[in-house]
Coordinates of C-alpha atoms in Angstrom, one line a residue:
M1 CA 8.6 78.0 -53.6
S2 CA 5.2 77.9 -51.7
K3 CA 4.2 74.8 -49.8
P4 CA 1.7 72.5 -51.6
S5 CA -1.9 72.6 -50.3
L6 CA -5.2 70.8 -50.9
A7 CA -8.0 72.4 -52.7
R8 CA -10.8 73.4 -50.3
G9 CA -13.4 70.8 -49.9
T10 CA -11.1 67.9 -50.8
R11 CA -9.2 65.4 -48.6
D12 CA -6.3 63.0 -48.9
F13 CA -6.8 59.4 -47.6
G14 CA -3.7 57.6 -46.5
P15 CA -3.4 53.8 -46.3
E16 CA -5.2 53.5 -42.9
Q17 CA -8.1 55.6 -44.1
M18 CA -8.3 53.8 -47.5
A19 CA -8.5 50.4 -45.7
K20 CA -11.6 51.8 -43.8
R21 CA -13.1 53.3 -47.0
N22 CA -12.6 50.0 -48.9
F23 CA -14.5 48.3 -46.1
I24 CA -17.4 50.6 -46.8
F25 CA -17.2 50.1 -50.5
E26 CA -17.0 46.3 -50.3
T27 CA -19.8 46.1 -47.8
V28 CA -22.1 48.2 -50.0
R29 CA -21.1 46.5 -53.2
R30 CA -21.9 43.0 -51.7
S31 CA -25.4 44.2 -50.7
F32 CA -26.0 45.8 -54.1
Q33 CA -25.1 42.6 -55.9
R34 CA -27.2 40.5 -53.5
Y35 CA -30.2 42.5 -54.6
G36 CA -29.5 41.9 -58.3
F37 CA -27.9 45.2 -59.3
L38 CA -25.2 45.2 -62.0
P39 CA -22.0 47.4 -62.0
L40 CA -21.7 50.5 -64.2
E41 CA -19.2 53.4 -64.6
T42 CA -19.6 56.7 -66.5
P43 CA -17.0 59.4 -67.3
A44 CA -16.0 62.0 -64.6
F45 CA -17.2 64.8 -66.9
E46 CA -20.2 65.2 -69.1
N47 CA -21.4 67.7 -71.7
L48 CA -23.1 70.6 -69.9
S49 CA -26.1 70.0 -72.2
V50 CA -26.5 66.7 -70.3
L51 CA -26.1 68.2 -66.8
M52 CA -27.7 71.6 -66.9
G53 CA -31.4 72.0 -66.0
K54 CA -31.6 68.6 -64.2
Y55 CA -30.9 69.8 -60.6
G56 CA -32.9 73.1 -60.4
D57 CA -31.3 76.6 -60.4
E58 CA -29.3 76.0 -57.2
G59 CA -27.9 72.7 -58.5
D60 CA -26.9 74.3 -61.8
Q61 CA -24.9 76.9 -59.9
L62 CA -23.0 74.2 -58.0
L63 CA -21.8 72.5 -61.2
F64 CA -18.0 72.6 -61.7
K65 CA -17.6 73.8 -65.3
I66 CA -14.5 72.9 -67.4
L67 CA -13.0 75.6 -69.6
N68 CA -12.8 74.7 -73.3
S69 CA -9.3 73.6 -74.3
G70 CA -7.0 75.8 -76.3
D71 CA -7.7 79.6 -76.7
F72 CA -11.2 79.5 -75.2
T73 CA -11.6 83.3 -75.4
S74 CA -10.7 83.6 -79.1
K75 CA -14.3 83.7 -80.3
L76 CA -15.6 86.1 -77.6
E77 CA -16.6 89.6 -78.5
D78 CA -16.6 92.7 -76.2
K79 CA -20.4 92.4 -75.5
D80 CA -20.0 88.8 -74.2
Y81 CA -18.2 90.2 -71.1
T82 CA -21.1 92.4 -70.2
E83 CA -24.0 89.9 -70.6
G84 CA -23.5 88.2 -67.2
Y85 CA -21.7 85.0 -66.2
K86 CA -24.3 82.5 -67.4
P87 CA -24.2 83.5 -71.1
L88 CA -20.4 83.9 -70.9
T89 CA -20.0 80.5 -69.3
S90 CA -21.9 78.8 -72.1
K91 CA -19.4 80.3 -74.6
I92 CA -16.2 79.2 -72.9
S93 CA -17.3 75.9 -71.3
E94 CA -19.0 72.9 -72.9
K95 CA -18.3 70.3 -70.2
G96 CA -18.6 69.9 -66.5
L97 CA -17.7 67.5 -63.7
R98 CA -20.7 65.2 -62.8
Y99 CA -22.8 66.5 -60.0
D100 CA -24.4 63.1 -59.2
L101 CA -24.6 59.6 -60.7
T102 CA -28.3 59.6 -61.6
V103 CA -28.2 62.0 -64.5
P104 CA -25.2 60.3 -66.2
F105 CA -27.1 57.0 -65.6
A106 CA -30.2 58.4 -67.3
R107 CA -28.0 59.5 -70.3
Y108 CA -26.5 56.0 -70.4
V109 CA -29.9 54.4 -70.4
V110 CA -31.1 56.6 -73.3
M111 CA -28.0 55.9 -75.4
N112 CA -28.1 52.1 -74.7
R113 CA -31.8 51.3 -74.2
G114 CA -31.9 49.0 -77.2
T115 CA -29.4 46.6 -75.6
L116 CA -30.6 46.7 -72.0
A117 CA -32.8 44.1 -70.4
M118 CA -35.7 46.1 -68.8
P119 CA -36.2 46.6 -65.9
F120 CA -32.5 47.5 -65.7
K121 CA -30.9 47.4 -62.3
R122 CA -27.5 49.1 -61.9
Y123 CA -25.1 50.1 -59.1
Q124 CA -22.4 52.7 -59.5
I125 CA -19.6 53.7 -57.0
Q126 CA -17.7 56.8 -58.2
P127 CA -16.8 60.3 -57.0
V128 CA -18.9 63.4 -57.8
W129 CA -18.1 67.1 -57.5
R130 CA -20.1 70.1 -56.3
A131 CA -19.0 73.7 -56.0
D132 CA -20.5 73.9 -52.5
R133 CA -19.3 75.8 -49.5
P134 CA -17.1 73.3 -47.6
Q135 CA -18.1 72.5 -44.0
R136 CA -18.2 69.5 -41.7
G137 CA -19.9 66.6 -43.6
R138 CA -20.0 68.6 -46.8
Y139 CA -17.2 68.3 -49.4
R140 CA -16.6 69.4 -52.9
E141 CA -15.4 66.0 -54.0
F142 CA -17.0 62.9 -52.5
Y143 CA -18.0 59.4 -53.4
Q144 CA -21.5 58.2 -53.9
C145 CA -22.8 54.6 -54.0
D146 CA -25.9 54.5 -56.2
A147 CA -28.4 51.7 -56.9
D148 CA -31.2 52.4 -59.4
V149 CA -33.9 50.5 -61.2
V150 CA -35.4 51.8 -64.4
G151 CA -38.1 50.5 -66.7
T152 CA -40.8 49.7 -64.1
D153 CA -43.4 51.6 -62.1
S154 CA -43.7 48.9 -59.5
L155 CA -43.6 50.1 -55.9
L156 CA -41.8 46.8 -55.1
C157 CA -38.6 48.8 -56.0
E158 CA -39.3 51.4 -53.3
A159 CA -39.9 48.6 -50.7
E160 CA -36.7 46.9 -51.8
I161 CA -34.7 50.1 -51.3
V162 CA -36.0 50.2 -47.7
N163 CA -34.8 46.6 -47.2
L164 CA -31.5 47.3 -48.9
L165 CA -30.8 50.2 -46.5
H166 CA -31.6 47.9 -43.6
D167 CA -29.2 45.4 -45.0
I168 CA -26.2 47.8 -45.7
L169 CA -26.2 50.0 -42.6
P170 CA -26.2 47.3 -39.9
A171 CA -23.5 45.5 -41.8
L172 CA -21.4 48.7 -41.4
G173 CA -22.2 48.8 -37.7
I174 CA -24.7 51.7 -38.0
S175 CA -27.7 50.3 -36.2
D176 CA -29.3 53.5 -34.9
F177 CA -30.7 55.2 -38.0
T178 CA -34.0 56.4 -39.5
V179 CA -35.2 56.1 -43.1
K180 CA -37.5 59.1 -43.7
I181 CA -39.9 58.7 -46.6
N182 CA -42.3 61.1 -48.3
N183 CA -43.8 61.4 -51.8
R184 CA -43.5 64.3 -54.2
K185 CA -47.2 63.8 -55.3
V186 CA -48.1 64.6 -51.7
L187 CA -46.1 67.9 -51.9
T188 CA -47.8 68.7 -55.3
G189 CA -51.1 68.0 -53.6
I190 CA -50.2 70.4 -50.7
A191 CA -49.3 73.1 -53.3
D192 CA -52.8 72.6 -54.8
V193 CA -54.8 72.8 -51.6
I194 CA -53.0 76.0 -50.4
G195 CA -53.8 77.7 -53.7
A196 CA -50.3 77.5 -55.1
G197 CA -50.8 75.0 -57.9
G198 CA -47.8 74.6 -60.1
M199 CA -45.4 76.0 -57.5
E200 CA -44.4 72.7 -56.0
G201 CA -40.8 73.2 -57.2
P202 CA -40.2 76.4 -55.2
L203 CA -42.1 74.8 -52.3
C204 CA -39.8 71.8 -52.2
V205 CA -36.7 73.9 -52.4
A206 CA -37.8 76.0 -49.4
I207 CA -39.1 73.3 -47.1
D208 CA -36.2 71.1 -47.9
K209 CA -34.1 73.5 -45.8
L210 CA -36.4 73.2 -42.7
D211 CA -33.8 71.2 -40.7
K212 CA -31.0 73.7 -41.5
I213 CA -32.7 77.1 -41.1
G214 CA -35.9 76.4 -39.2
K215 CA -39.6 77.2 -39.7
E216 CA -39.3 81.0 -39.5
K217 CA -36.7 81.3 -42.2
V218 CA -38.6 78.8 -44.4
V219 CA -41.7 81.0 -44.2
E220 CA -39.5 84.0 -45.1
E221 CA -38.1 82.2 -48.2
L222 CA -41.6 81.1 -49.3
A223 CA -42.7 84.7 -49.2
E224 CA -39.6 85.7 -51.2
R225 CA -40.5 83.0 -53.8
G226 CA -43.9 84.4 -54.4
F227 CA -46.2 82.5 -52.1
S228 CA -49.1 84.6 -50.7
S229 CA -49.6 85.1 -47.0
D230 CA -52.8 83.1 -47.2
S231 CA -51.0 80.2 -48.9
I232 CA -48.3 80.3 -46.2
T233 CA -50.9 80.3 -43.4
M234 CA -52.7 77.4 -45.0
L235 CA -49.4 75.5 -45.2
D236 CA -49.1 75.5 -41.3
P237 CA -50.3 71.8 -40.8
I238 CA -47.1 70.7 -42.7
F239 CA -45.0 71.6 -39.7
S240 CA -46.7 69.3 -37.2
L241 CA -48.5 66.6 -39.3
S242 CA -45.6 64.1 -39.3
N243 CA -45.7 63.9 -35.5
S244 CA -49.5 63.0 -35.4
E245 CA -50.6 59.6 -34.3
K246 CA -52.1 58.7 -37.7
P247 CA -50.3 60.9 -40.2
F248 CA -51.7 59.3 -43.4
E249 CA -55.3 59.7 -42.1
A250 CA -54.7 63.3 -41.2
L251 CA -53.0 63.9 -44.5
R252 CA -55.9 62.3 -46.4
N253 CA -58.3 64.7 -44.7
W254 CA -56.1 67.7 -45.5
L255 CA -55.6 66.7 -49.2
S256 CA -59.1 65.4 -49.9
G257 CA -59.5 67.9 -52.7
S258 CA -56.3 66.9 -54.5
E259 CA -56.4 63.8 -56.7
I260 CA -52.6 63.7 -57.1
G261 CA -52.1 64.2 -53.4
L262 CA -54.3 61.3 -52.6
K263 CA -52.4 59.2 -55.1
G264 CA -49.2 60.0 -53.3
I265 CA -50.7 58.9 -49.9
E266 CA -51.9 55.6 -51.6
E267 CA -48.4 54.9 -52.8
L268 CA -46.9 55.6 -49.4
E269 CA -49.3 53.2 -47.8
E270 CA -48.5 50.5 -50.4
V271 CA -44.8 50.8 -49.7
W272 CA -45.4 50.4 -45.9
K273 CA -47.5 47.3 -46.7
M274 CA -44.8 45.7 -49.0
V275 CA -42.0 46.4 -46.5
G276 CA -44.1 44.3 -44.0
L277 CA -44.7 41.6 -46.6
L278 CA -40.9 41.4 -47.2
G279 CA -40.5 40.4 -43.6
L280 CA -38.6 43.3 -42.3
V281 CA -39.0 43.2 -38.5
N282 CA -39.4 46.6 -36.8
P283 CA -38.4 48.7 -39.8
K284 CA -36.7 52.0 -39.0
I285 CA -38.9 54.0 -41.3
E286 CA -40.7 57.2 -40.6
F287 CA -43.1 59.3 -42.7
D288 CA -41.9 63.0 -42.9
V289 CA -44.2 65.3 -44.9
T290 CA -41.6 68.1 -44.8
L291 CA -39.0 65.9 -46.6
A292 CA -38.7 67.4 -50.0
R293 CA -35.3 66.7 -51.5
G294 CA -34.3 69.8 -53.5
L295 CA -33.5 68.0 -56.8
S296 CA -36.2 68.8 -59.3
Y297 CA -36.3 65.5 -61.1
Y298 CA -38.1 63.5 -58.3
T299 CA -41.8 62.7 -59.0
G300 CA -42.8 60.0 -56.5
A301 CA -41.4 58.5 -53.4
I302 CA -38.4 60.3 -51.8
F303 CA -36.0 58.9 -49.2
E304 CA -33.5 60.3 -46.7
V305 CA -31.5 58.5 -44.1
K306 CA -30.2 60.0 -40.9
A307 CA -27.8 58.4 -38.5
N308 CA -29.2 59.2 -35.1
N309 CA -27.2 60.7 -32.3
V310 CA -24.6 62.1 -34.7
Q311 CA -24.5 65.8 -35.7
I312 CA -24.2 65.3 -39.4
G313 CA -26.5 65.6 -42.4
S314 CA -28.2 62.8 -44.2
I315 CA -26.0 59.8 -45.1
S316 CA -28.3 58.6 -47.9
G317 CA -31.1 59.9 -50.1
G318 CA -33.0 59.1 -53.3
G319 CA -36.4 58.7 -54.8
R320 CA -38.6 58.0 -57.8
Y321 CA -38.2 59.9 -61.1
D322 CA -40.8 59.2 -63.7
N323 CA -39.4 61.1 -66.6
L324 CA -35.7 61.9 -66.2
T325 CA -34.9 60.2 -69.5
G326 CA -37.6 62.5 -71.1
T327 CA -35.1 65.4 -70.9
F328 CA -33.0 63.4 -73.4
G329 CA -35.9 62.9 -75.8
V330 CA -37.0 59.4 -74.5
P331 CA -40.0 60.0 -72.3
G332 CA -41.8 57.4 -70.1
I333 CA -38.9 55.4 -68.6
S334 CA -39.6 55.5 -64.9
G335 CA -36.9 54.8 -62.4
V336 CA -36.2 54.9 -58.7
G337 CA -32.9 54.8 -56.8
I338 CA -30.9 55.5 -53.7
S339 CA -27.5 57.1 -53.1
L340 CA -25.2 56.5 -50.1
G341 CA -22.7 59.2 -49.3
V342 CA -19.5 57.3 -48.4
D343 CA -17.8 60.4 -46.9
R344 CA -20.5 61.1 -44.4
I345 CA -20.9 57.4 -43.6
Y346 CA -17.1 57.3 -43.0
D347 CA -17.4 60.3 -40.7
V348 CA -20.2 58.7 -38.8
M349 CA -18.3 55.4 -38.4
E350 CA -15.2 57.3 -37.2
E351 CA -17.2 59.3 -34.6
L352 CA -18.9 56.2 -33.3
N353 CA -15.8 54.0 -33.6
L354 CA -17.5 51.4 -35.7
F355 CA -14.7 50.2 -38.0
P356 CA -13.4 46.7 -37.3
E357 CA -9.9 46.6 -36.0
N358 CA -8.6 44.3 -38.7
Q359 CA -9.4 47.0 -41.4
T360 CA -6.4 49.1 -40.4
T361 CA -3.7 46.6 -41.7
S362 CA -2.9 45.4 -45.1
T363 CA 0.2 43.2 -44.4
K364 CA -0.3 40.2 -42.2
V365 CA 3.3 38.9 -42.0
M366 CA 6.7 40.4 -42.7
I367 CA 9.9 38.4 -43.4
S368 CA 13.1 39.8 -41.8
N369 CA 16.3 40.5 -43.7
F370 CA 19.6 39.9 -41.8
D371 CA 22.1 39.1 -44.6
K372 CA 22.3 37.8 -48.1
E373 CA 21.8 34.2 -47.2
A374 CA 18.7 34.9 -45.1
F375 CA 17.4 37.3 -47.8
E376 CA 17.6 34.6 -50.5
F377 CA 16.0 32.0 -48.2
G378 CA 13.2 34.5 -47.3
L379 CA 12.5 35.2 -51.0
S380 CA 11.6 31.5 -51.5
L381 CA 9.0 31.8 -48.7
L382 CA 7.4 35.0 -49.8
P383 CA 5.3 33.5 -52.7
K384 CA 4.2 30.6 -50.5
F385 CA 2.5 33.1 -48.1
R386 CA 0.9 35.0 -51.0
K387 CA -0.4 31.9 -52.8
A388 CA -2.1 30.9 -49.5
G389 CA -3.9 34.3 -49.6
I390 CA -1.8 35.8 -46.8
N391 CA -0.7 39.4 -47.3
A392 CA 3.1 39.3 -47.0
E393 CA 6.2 41.4 -47.6
M394 CA 9.9 41.3 -46.9
Y395 CA 12.0 44.1 -45.4
P396 CA 14.1 45.2 -48.4
D397 CA 17.4 46.1 -46.6
S398 CA 19.7 44.2 -44.4
V399 CA 19.7 46.5 -41.3
K400 CA 19.4 46.1 -37.5
L401 CA 16.5 44.0 -36.2
K402 CA 15.2 47.0 -34.2
K403 CA 14.7 49.1 -37.3
Q404 CA 12.8 46.2 -39.0
L405 CA 10.6 45.6 -36.0
D406 CA 9.9 49.3 -35.7
Y407 CA 8.8 49.3 -39.3
A408 CA 6.4 46.3 -38.7
D409 CA 5.1 48.0 -35.6
R410 CA 4.3 51.3 -37.4
K411 CA 2.5 49.4 -40.2
N412 CA 0.5 47.3 -37.7
I413 CA 1.9 44.1 -39.2
A414 CA 0.7 41.3 -37.0
F415 CA 3.6 38.8 -37.4
V416 CA 7.2 38.9 -38.3
V417 CA 9.2 35.8 -39.5
L418 CA 12.7 35.9 -38.2
I419 CA 15.3 34.1 -40.3
G420 CA 18.9 33.4 -39.2
S421 CA 21.4 30.6 -39.9
D422 CA 19.7 28.3 -37.3
E423 CA 16.3 28.7 -39.0
I424 CA 17.8 28.1 -42.5
Q425 CA 19.5 24.8 -41.3
S426 CA 16.6 23.5 -39.3
G427 CA 13.7 24.7 -41.4
K428 CA 12.0 25.9 -38.2
L429 CA 11.3 29.6 -38.5
T430 CA 10.8 32.0 -35.6
L431 CA 7.3 33.5 -35.8
K432 CA 7.0 36.6 -33.6
N433 CA 3.6 37.9 -32.6
M434 CA 4.0 41.7 -32.7
K435 CA 1.0 42.3 -30.3
T436 CA 2.0 39.9 -27.6
G437 CA 5.7 39.5 -28.2
E438 CA 5.3 35.7 -28.1
Q439 CA 7.7 33.7 -30.4
Q440 CA 7.3 30.2 -31.7
K441 CA 9.5 27.9 -33.7
L442 CA 7.5 26.6 -36.6
S443 CA 7.9 25.3 -40.2
I444 CA 6.4 27.3 -43.1
E445 CA 3.8 24.5 -43.4
E446 CA 2.7 25.1 -39.8
I447 CA 2.8 28.9 -40.1
I448 CA 0.5 29.2 -43.1
P449 CA -2.6 27.6 -41.6
L450 CA -2.0 29.6 -38.4
L451 CA -2.1 32.9 -40.3
S452 CA -4.8 31.9 -42.8

C-alpha cells in the first residue's frame, strides 16, 4: 500500500498552526464587524454558468471543474472527443469549486435582493480553490476574508476600505505595509490615448504582470495581444509616472483627451481627500498607475496591499465593480470590496515572528491522575475551571507523573494541578508552573482567579 500524500498546492494545519490561523480570523472578523459588515457563507461549489466568464480567459482556465455524477460520458458522441477540451468540459461538468468569494456574493445579492437592506455590507471568511501552479505564497486551496458593500456608488466605501486595512494589519502586527491604489477608468483612458480604445482588458492583463516578469516581457506580451508598436511606444510614461512628484497632475496632462480617464483621476483624488477627513494619520497609501488587477469585473478603484521587506506577493486586493450583478440579469448594482489572503498573511507573520506567544496553546491547566481517588476528586474540579472560562483538561490514565508532565510540556500547557491524598484531605492543591517549575499550595478558589 502506498503512503498517503497531500494534493499539490494544499497544506495540513496542526493544532499549533490552527491557533495562529484562528488568531488571524478572529482579528479580521472583529474589524469587519466594527465597520458594520454582516456575516455570510455560500456553498463551496457553484454552477459553472455562475462562475465562467467572470474572471477573464486566464481565470476561467484556473477553475476547478467537478465531473457530473454518475456515468458522465454516457451522452457523449465520438465527435465530442475531437472538439477540444472546452466544449468537452461543458458536456461532462456543470459545477465548479468557487474561484473567489465575490462572484458567489454577486449571485447571492441577485437571488435575495428583495430582502436585503441596501446598501448591503457583508463579510465572508471561507476557502477558495484555483488550479494554479503551486509555489511559495501561492496555493491551490486557500482562505479569503472578504468585505464588500453593494448598492451604492459613494466613494466613502473606498475610503473606508483604506481605513479598514489600516485597522486590521497593525492589529496583526504587520505595521510595514503599502496600500497601492489605482482606478480602472484611468487604465481605460490610457488605452484611449495610446490609440487602443476598447483594449483595456488585454492591457490590464499584461501590465498586471509587471512585478513578476518586468517591463521587457510586458512589452512583448502587449505586442502578442495585438497592440501596435506606436501604441506601445506611447504607453511608455506608464512605467515611470507613479514615481513622479505630482502623479495626478502628470496623469491629468497625459489623459487630457480622455473623459473617462479624467473621471478616474477625479475619483482617486476624492478617495485621498476622504481618507484625510476620516482622520487617518500618515496613511500608508500609494498611487500606482501600473496596478491593474487581472480580474475583468473591476470598473473603478482597485487596491493591492504589499507587506514590505517580505518576498511574497500581495496579501490583499480588491476594487470597485459597477455591474457584476449585470451578468446575472440585474444591472446597475454597484459594489466595492476587499479580500485578505489569510495564507499569505500567515506566511508573512511566521517569517516576521509576529504571532503572540499565547496563541500557541489551547489548554491552560491540566489536572493530574494518580489513582482512582485522585481521579474522582479531580473530576469534580474540572467543570469549575471550565465554567470560569479557563481551558482545562485531565490526564485520562493513571500513569507515572513524569509521563503526565511530559504530555503537558509537549502541549505547552502552562499549569498542572497535582492531586494526591494530602491535597484531597486538606483541600490545598499543588499548582505547578510548567515554565518556571514553581509550585504553590492553593485552594481551587485561589487558583481560579490566578489563572483567569
